[in-house]
mmCIF file of C-alpha atoms in Angstrom:
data_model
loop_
_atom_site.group_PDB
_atom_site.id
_atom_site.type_symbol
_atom_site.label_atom_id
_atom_site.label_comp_id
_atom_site.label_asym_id
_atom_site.label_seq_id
_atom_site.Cartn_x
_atom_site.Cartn_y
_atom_site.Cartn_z
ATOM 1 C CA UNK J 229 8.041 -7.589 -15.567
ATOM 2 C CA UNK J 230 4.839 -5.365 -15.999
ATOM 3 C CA UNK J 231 3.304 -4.015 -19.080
ATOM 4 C CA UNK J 232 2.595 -0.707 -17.388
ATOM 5 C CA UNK J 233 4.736 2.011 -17.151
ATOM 6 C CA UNK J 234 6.249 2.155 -13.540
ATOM 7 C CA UNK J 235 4.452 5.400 -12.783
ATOM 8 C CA UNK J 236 1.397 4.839 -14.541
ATOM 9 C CA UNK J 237 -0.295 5.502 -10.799
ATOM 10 C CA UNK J 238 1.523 8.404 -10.288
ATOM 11 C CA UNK J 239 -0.540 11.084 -8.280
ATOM 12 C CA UNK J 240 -3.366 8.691 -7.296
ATOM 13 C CA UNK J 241 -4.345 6.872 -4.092
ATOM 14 C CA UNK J 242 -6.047 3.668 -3.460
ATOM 15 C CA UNK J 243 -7.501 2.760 -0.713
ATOM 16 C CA UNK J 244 -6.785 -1.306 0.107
ATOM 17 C CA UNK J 245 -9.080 -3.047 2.762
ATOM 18 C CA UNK J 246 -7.396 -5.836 5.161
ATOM 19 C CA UNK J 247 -4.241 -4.394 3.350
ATOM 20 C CA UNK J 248 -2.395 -5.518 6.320
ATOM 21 C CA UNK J 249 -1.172 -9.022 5.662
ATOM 22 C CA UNK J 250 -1.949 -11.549 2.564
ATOM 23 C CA UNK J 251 -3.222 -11.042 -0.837
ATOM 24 C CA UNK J 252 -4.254 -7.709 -0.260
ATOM 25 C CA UNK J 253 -0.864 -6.587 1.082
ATOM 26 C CA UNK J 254 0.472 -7.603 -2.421
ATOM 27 C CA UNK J 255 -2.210 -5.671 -4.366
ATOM 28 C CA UNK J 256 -1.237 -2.761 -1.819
ATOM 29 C CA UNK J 257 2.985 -3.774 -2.978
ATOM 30 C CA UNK J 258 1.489 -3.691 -6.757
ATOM 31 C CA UNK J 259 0.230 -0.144 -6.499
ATOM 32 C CA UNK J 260 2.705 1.301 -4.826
ATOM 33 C CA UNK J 261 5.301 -0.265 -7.460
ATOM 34 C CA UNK J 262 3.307 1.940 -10.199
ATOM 35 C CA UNK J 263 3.700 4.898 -8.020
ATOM 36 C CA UNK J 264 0.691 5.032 -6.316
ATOM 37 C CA UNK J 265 0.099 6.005 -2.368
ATOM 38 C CA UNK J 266 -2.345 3.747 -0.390
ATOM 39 C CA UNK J 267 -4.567 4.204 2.824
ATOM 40 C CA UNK J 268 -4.387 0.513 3.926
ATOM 41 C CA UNK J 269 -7.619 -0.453 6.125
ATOM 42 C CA UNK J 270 -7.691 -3.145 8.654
ATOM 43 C CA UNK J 271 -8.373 -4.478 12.168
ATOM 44 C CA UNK J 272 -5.049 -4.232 13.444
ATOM 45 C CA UNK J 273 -2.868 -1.466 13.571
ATOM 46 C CA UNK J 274 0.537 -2.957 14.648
ATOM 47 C CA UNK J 275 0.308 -4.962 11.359
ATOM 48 C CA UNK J 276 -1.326 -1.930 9.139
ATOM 49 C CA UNK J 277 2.296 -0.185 10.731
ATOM 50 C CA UNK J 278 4.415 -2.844 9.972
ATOM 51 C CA UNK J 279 2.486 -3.245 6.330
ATOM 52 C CA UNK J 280 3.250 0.523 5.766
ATOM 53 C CA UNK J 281 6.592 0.654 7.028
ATOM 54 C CA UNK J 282 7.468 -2.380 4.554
ATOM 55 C CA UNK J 283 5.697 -0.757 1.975
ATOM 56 C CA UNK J 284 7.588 2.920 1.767
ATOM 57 C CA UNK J 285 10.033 2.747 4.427
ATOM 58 C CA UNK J 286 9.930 7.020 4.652
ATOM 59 C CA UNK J 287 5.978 6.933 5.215
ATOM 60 C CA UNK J 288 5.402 8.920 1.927
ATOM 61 C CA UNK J 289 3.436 6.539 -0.139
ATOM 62 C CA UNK J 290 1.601 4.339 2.622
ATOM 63 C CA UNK J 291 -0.334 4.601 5.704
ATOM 64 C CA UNK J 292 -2.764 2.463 7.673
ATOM 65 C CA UNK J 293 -5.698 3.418 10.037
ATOM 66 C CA UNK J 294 -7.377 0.797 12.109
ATOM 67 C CA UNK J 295 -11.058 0.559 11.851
#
């Protein structure tokens, strides 16, 4: 249960370093629940994929780029 509306994030993007596994993967699951998109950061880009592909199984709402 949330006390936000479900797209209260609608239109916005947020940008989640070492979104790829752990907390921050569940922040990036938060946001996108609210109807945001996120550019997920990290080391590794087979998990930043899988992280993505979990996240919005289409690709619309999350990508990852290795740094």
């Amino acid at each position: 249960m949330s006390i936000f509306k479900p797209d209260v994030l609608a239109g916005k993007v947020a940008v989640i370093t070492g979104g790829g596994s752990g907390i921050n993967l569940g922040i990036a699951k938060a946001f996108v629940a609210h109807g945001a998109s996120v550019a997920l950061i990290s080391r590794t880009q087979s998990k930043l994929d899988a992280a993505a592909a979990e996240l919005s199984p289409d690709g619309a709402h999350a990508r990852g780029w290795a740094a």
